[in-house]
């Protein structure tokens, strides 16, 4: 290369991707919902009105509304043809988060680390809600873990236990964080219970101690036992020969 020939320099920016009009319309409506300009229960304009306002065809508006409906941001009530702004439920939102994590090829070790960070705090907060009714519900779940005839049944109740604790914590962010993580971890827990004879017993011991700490409103003790409980999961994985760098599959969300 001669001195007069400038060296090739890669561009700093790439051309903007062209988005379909339906996508842009869905984004604009979504932003109004998130900014509370449109609130749950508010009617959306009709397809014809939206088409006029956005200066597009009704088919374009219809596709945008389908996207919003799939996301749980708009819906119809009581068979009405008119779309309203809606609020996705926690279970629906958690399911979407879980599927996103699975599509991103997260591993069991990443999920376990998230559980280790979130679950102890959830247990500590739950200790402030240890009234008789809540403790009785937790005890019933623990009893169901013990009497379950299959690993599937036991794991379903373990997931239920963590879900109930998240509910008792009173923190909606922690509740949303807990649900997809525990559901995605379910397959590894099932294999651990199948392969490690003492696995279910150790789960029961930890859960009973957590419930007792909640009954006595001992937040530090509930947090400490939950930390041991989650640490024990990893030990169980190792004993069961489960590779912690295994990627979580979409099928995990069916559990």
Short mmCIF file of C-alpha atoms in Angstrom, two decimals:
data_model
loop_
_atom_site.label_atom_id
_atom_site.label_comp_id
_atom_site.label_asym_id
_atom_site.label_seq_id
_atom_site.Cartn_x
_atom_site.Cartn_y
_atom_site.Cartn_z
CA UNK A 1 0.00 0.00 0.00
CA UNK A 2 1.41 3.38 -0.99
CA UNK A 3 1.73 6.23 1.45
CA UNK A 4 -0.91 8.20 -0.48
CA UNK A 5 -3.55 5.46 -0.11
CA UNK A 6 -5.53 5.97 3.11
CA UNK A 7 -6.03 2.91 5.28
CA UNK A 8 -9.60 1.57 5.40
CA UNK A 9 -11.44 2.69 8.49
CA UNK A 10 -14.57 0.85 9.59
CA UNK A 11 -17.58 3.13 10.04
CA UNK A 12 -18.41 4.09 13.59
CA UNK A 13 -22.16 3.65 13.06
CA UNK A 14 -24.31 1.29 11.05
CA UNK A 15 -27.42 2.29 9.06
CA UNK A 16 -30.62 2.31 11.09
CA UNK A 17 -32.83 -0.71 10.52
CA UNK A 18 -36.15 0.15 8.91
CA UNK A 19 -39.03 -0.97 11.11
CA UNK A 20 -42.52 -1.79 9.85
CA UNK A 21 -45.09 0.92 10.55
CA UNK A 22 -47.06 -1.52 12.70
CA UNK A 23 -44.06 -1.95 14.99
CA UNK A 24 -43.59 1.81 15.33
CA UNK A 25 -47.30 2.29 16.09
CA UNK A 26 -47.22 -0.44 18.75
CA UNK A 27 -44.17 1.24 20.32
CA UNK A 28 -45.87 4.65 20.44
CA UNK A 29 -48.99 3.21 22.10
CA UNK A 30 -46.88 1.16 24.50
CA UNK A 31 -44.96 4.27 25.55
CA UNK A 32 -48.21 6.09 26.33
CA UNK A 33 -49.30 3.13 28.47
CA UNK A 34 -45.98 2.99 30.34
CA UNK A 35 -46.05 6.75 30.91
CA UNK A 36 -49.61 6.44 32.25
CA UNK A 37 -51.07 8.69 29.57
CA UNK A 38 -53.23 5.63 28.95
CA UNK A 39 -54.21 3.75 32.11
CA UNK A 40 -55.62 0.27 32.73
CA UNK A 41 -59.31 0.33 31.85
CA UNK A 42 -59.05 3.19 29.35
CA UNK A 43 -60.62 2.56 25.94
CA UNK A 44 -58.37 2.72 22.93
CA UNK A 45 -59.60 4.59 19.84
CA UNK A 46 -61.19 2.35 17.21
CA UNK A 47 -59.08 0.89 14.40
CA UNK A 48 -60.55 3.45 12.01
CA UNK A 49 -59.72 6.33 14.38
CA UNK A 50 -56.18 5.06 14.93
CA UNK A 51 -55.65 4.62 11.19
CA UNK A 52 -56.70 8.22 10.63
CA UNK A 53 -54.51 9.53 13.45
CA UNK A 54 -51.42 7.62 12.31
CA UNK A 55 -52.22 8.14 8.60
CA UNK A 56 -51.87 4.43 7.81
CA UNK A 57 -54.09 1.59 6.63
CA UNK A 58 -56.37 -0.23 9.09
CA UNK A 59 -54.45 -3.46 8.42
CA UNK A 60 -51.30 -1.78 9.75
CA UNK A 61 -53.14 -0.67 12.89
CA UNK A 62 -54.62 -4.15 13.30
CA UNK A 63 -51.15 -5.71 13.28
CA UNK A 64 -49.90 -3.19 15.86
CA UNK A 65 -52.84 -3.98 18.13
CA UNK A 66 -52.14 -7.71 17.81
CA UNK A 67 -48.62 -7.09 19.09
CA UNK A 68 -49.93 -5.13 22.06
CA UNK A 69 -52.57 -7.75 22.79
CA UNK A 70 -49.97 -10.53 22.73
CA UNK A 71 -47.92 -8.53 25.23
CA UNK A 72 -50.92 -8.29 27.55
CA UNK A 73 -51.04 -4.50 27.33
CA UNK A 74 -54.46 -4.31 25.68
CA UNK A 75 -57.43 -6.66 25.63
CA UNK A 76 -61.18 -7.06 25.36
CA UNK A 77 -63.50 -7.45 28.32
CA UNK A 78 -66.74 -9.41 28.32
CA UNK A 79 -66.74 -10.09 24.59
CA UNK A 80 -66.56 -6.40 23.74
CA UNK A 81 -65.08 -5.45 20.39
CA UNK A 82 -63.48 -2.36 21.90
CA UNK A 83 -59.92 -2.77 23.12
CA UNK A 84 -58.98 -1.49 26.55
CA UNK A 85 -55.65 -0.95 28.24
CA UNK A 86 -54.92 -3.92 30.50
CA UNK A 87 -52.28 -4.88 33.03
CA UNK A 88 -50.48 -8.23 32.59
CA UNK A 89 -50.71 -10.51 35.63
CA UNK A 90 -47.59 -11.54 37.56
CA UNK A 91 -47.75 -15.13 36.31
CA UNK A 92 -48.06 -13.98 32.69
CA UNK A 93 -45.17 -11.53 33.05
CA UNK A 94 -42.99 -14.10 34.82
CA UNK A 95 -43.67 -16.60 32.05
CA UNK A 96 -42.49 -14.11 29.43
CA UNK A 97 -39.37 -13.33 31.46
CA UNK A 98 -38.65 -17.03 31.78
CA UNK A 99 -38.98 -17.63 28.06
CA UNK A 100 -36.67 -14.71 27.35
CA UNK A 101 -34.07 -16.15 29.71
CA UNK A 102 -34.35 -19.56 28.06
CA UNK A 103 -33.99 -18.03 24.59
CA UNK A 104 -30.88 -16.21 25.82
CA UNK A 105 -29.32 -19.60 26.68
CA UNK A 106 -28.92 -18.90 30.39
CA UNK A 107 -27.32 -21.74 32.34
CA UNK A 108 -28.33 -23.48 35.55
CA UNK A 109 -25.41 -21.87 37.40
CA UNK A 110 -26.65 -18.41 36.40
CA UNK A 111 -30.12 -19.27 37.68
CA UNK A 112 -28.69 -20.69 40.89
CA UNK A 113 -26.66 -17.53 41.48
CA UNK A 114 -29.79 -15.44 40.97
CA UNK A 115 -31.68 -17.65 43.41
CA UNK A 116 -28.89 -17.28 45.97
CA UNK A 117 -29.13 -13.50 45.67
CA UNK A 118 -32.92 -13.21 45.81
CA UNK A 119 -34.33 -16.07 47.92
CA UNK A 120 -32.68 -15.24 51.29
CA UNK A 121 -34.02 -11.68 51.16
CA UNK A 122 -37.47 -12.98 50.26
CA UNK A 123 -37.38 -15.30 53.29
CA UNK A 124 -36.34 -12.46 55.59
CA UNK A 125 -39.16 -10.21 54.41
CA UNK A 126 -41.65 -13.07 54.72
CA UNK A 127 -40.86 -13.33 58.43
CA UNK A 128 -42.81 -10.13 58.90
CA UNK A 129 -45.94 -11.83 57.56
CA UNK A 130 -45.87 -14.95 59.73
CA UNK A 131 -49.46 -14.95 60.91
CA UNK A 132 -51.22 -18.25 61.61
CA UNK A 133 -52.95 -18.44 58.23
CA UNK A 134 -49.78 -17.86 56.22
CA UNK A 135 -47.75 -20.30 58.31
CA UNK A 136 -50.48 -22.92 57.87
CA UNK A 137 -50.30 -22.49 54.08
CA UNK A 138 -46.54 -22.93 54.11
CA UNK A 139 -46.81 -26.00 56.33
CA UNK A 140 -49.35 -27.53 53.94
CA UNK A 141 -46.93 -27.02 51.02
CA UNK A 142 -44.06 -28.62 52.96
CA UNK A 143 -46.31 -31.58 53.84
CA UNK A 144 -47.15 -31.95 50.15
CA UNK A 145 -43.42 -32.05 49.30
CA UNK A 146 -43.02 -34.91 51.80
CA UNK A 147 -46.01 -36.95 50.62
CA UNK A 148 -45.59 -36.43 46.88
CA UNK A 149 -45.35 -39.83 45.18
CA UNK A 150 -43.06 -38.66 42.41
CA UNK A 151 -40.14 -36.30 41.91
CA UNK A 152 -42.40 -34.26 39.61
CA UNK A 153 -44.94 -33.79 42.37
CA UNK A 154 -42.30 -32.88 44.93
CA UNK A 155 -40.66 -30.32 42.65
CA UNK A 156 -44.00 -28.71 41.83
CA UNK A 157 -44.54 -28.16 45.55
CA UNK A 158 -41.01 -26.81 46.02
CA UNK A 159 -41.75 -24.24 43.30
CA UNK A 160 -45.04 -23.48 45.10
CA UNK A 161 -43.14 -22.96 48.37
CA UNK A 162 -40.84 -20.36 46.84
CA UNK A 163 -43.78 -18.70 45.13
CA UNK A 164 -45.69 -18.41 48.40
CA UNK A 165 -42.65 -16.92 50.14
CA UNK A 166 -42.29 -14.36 47.35
CA UNK A 167 -45.96 -13.45 47.79
CA UNK A 168 -45.52 -13.07 51.55
CA UNK A 169 -42.48 -10.83 51.07
CA UNK A 170 -44.82 -8.09 49.87
CA UNK A 171 -42.21 -7.01 47.31
CA UNK A 172 -43.60 -7.27 43.79
CA UNK A 173 -40.19 -6.92 42.18
CA UNK A 174 -38.80 -9.86 44.16
CA UNK A 175 -41.95 -11.82 43.40
CA UNK A 176 -41.48 -11.26 39.68
CA UNK A 177 -37.79 -12.18 39.93
CA UNK A 178 -38.45 -15.38 41.90
CA UNK A 179 -41.10 -16.98 39.70
CA UNK A 180 -39.21 -17.47 36.42
CA UNK A 181 -36.02 -18.51 38.20
CA UNK A 182 -37.67 -21.25 40.27
CA UNK A 183 -39.64 -22.54 37.28
CA UNK A 184 -36.54 -22.74 35.12
CA UNK A 185 -34.62 -24.50 37.90
CA UNK A 186 -37.34 -27.13 38.29
CA UNK A 187 -35.85 -29.67 35.80
CA UNK A 188 -32.50 -29.68 37.61
CA UNK A 189 -34.22 -30.08 40.98
CA UNK A 190 -36.21 -33.00 39.61
CA UNK A 191 -33.09 -34.78 38.45
CA UNK A 192 -31.37 -34.06 41.75
CA UNK A 193 -34.25 -35.57 43.76
CA UNK A 194 -34.27 -38.61 41.45
CA UNK A 195 -30.52 -39.22 41.74
CA UNK A 196 -29.69 -38.16 45.32
CA UNK A 197 -31.54 -40.30 47.91
CA UNK A 198 -31.26 -37.70 50.67
CA UNK A 199 -32.19 -34.80 48.41
CA UNK A 200 -35.84 -34.56 49.36
CA UNK A 201 -35.07 -35.03 53.05
CA UNK A 202 -32.62 -32.14 53.06
CA UNK A 203 -35.16 -29.94 51.28
CA UNK A 204 -37.79 -30.79 53.91
CA UNK A 205 -35.44 -30.02 56.82
CA UNK A 206 -34.55 -26.60 55.40
CA UNK A 207 -38.13 -25.68 54.54
CA UNK A 208 -39.41 -26.64 57.98
CA UNK A 209 -36.74 -24.50 59.62
CA UNK A 210 -37.61 -21.57 57.34
CA UNK A 211 -41.31 -21.92 58.21
CA UNK A 212 -40.51 -22.05 61.93
CA UNK A 213 -38.40 -18.89 61.66
CA UNK A 214 -41.27 -17.17 59.86
CA UNK A 215 -43.71 -18.32 62.55
CA UNK A 216 -41.49 -16.71 65.18
CA UNK A 217 -40.88 -13.58 63.08
CA UNK A 218 -37.12 -14.19 63.08
CA UNK A 219 -35.99 -12.56 59.86
CA UNK A 220 -32.27 -13.23 60.34
CA UNK A 221 -32.90 -16.91 61.01
CA UNK A 222 -35.21 -17.25 58.01
CA UNK A 223 -32.59 -15.61 55.81
CA UNK A 224 -29.79 -17.82 57.15
CA UNK A 225 -31.76 -21.03 56.61
CA UNK A 226 -32.73 -20.00 53.11
CA UNK A 227 -29.09 -19.30 52.31
CA UNK A 228 -28.20 -22.82 53.45
CA UNK A 229 -31.15 -24.21 51.51
CA UNK A 230 -30.03 -22.64 48.23
CA UNK A 231 -26.39 -23.56 48.85
CA UNK A 232 -27.55 -27.14 49.35
CA UNK A 233 -29.12 -27.15 45.90
CA UNK A 234 -25.70 -26.72 44.33
CA UNK A 235 -24.26 -29.52 46.43
CA UNK A 236 -27.15 -31.70 45.32
CA UNK A 237 -26.46 -30.89 41.67
CA UNK A 238 -22.83 -31.93 42.10
CA UNK A 239 -23.81 -35.22 43.76
CA UNK A 240 -26.32 -35.88 40.98
CA UNK A 241 -23.69 -35.25 38.31
CA UNK A 242 -25.57 -32.29 36.83
CA UNK A 243 -23.34 -29.93 34.84
CA UNK A 244 -24.03 -26.43 36.08
CA UNK A 245 -23.07 -24.89 32.74
CA UNK A 246 -25.98 -26.71 31.07
CA UNK A 247 -28.17 -24.32 29.12
CA UNK A 248 -31.80 -24.08 30.17
CA UNK A 249 -34.23 -25.13 27.46
CA UNK A 250 -37.61 -23.67 26.49
CA UNK A 251 -39.23 -26.89 27.69
CA UNK A 252 -38.32 -25.95 31.24
CA UNK A 253 -41.11 -23.40 31.30
CA UNK A 254 -43.69 -26.17 31.01
CA UNK A 255 -42.95 -27.29 34.56
#
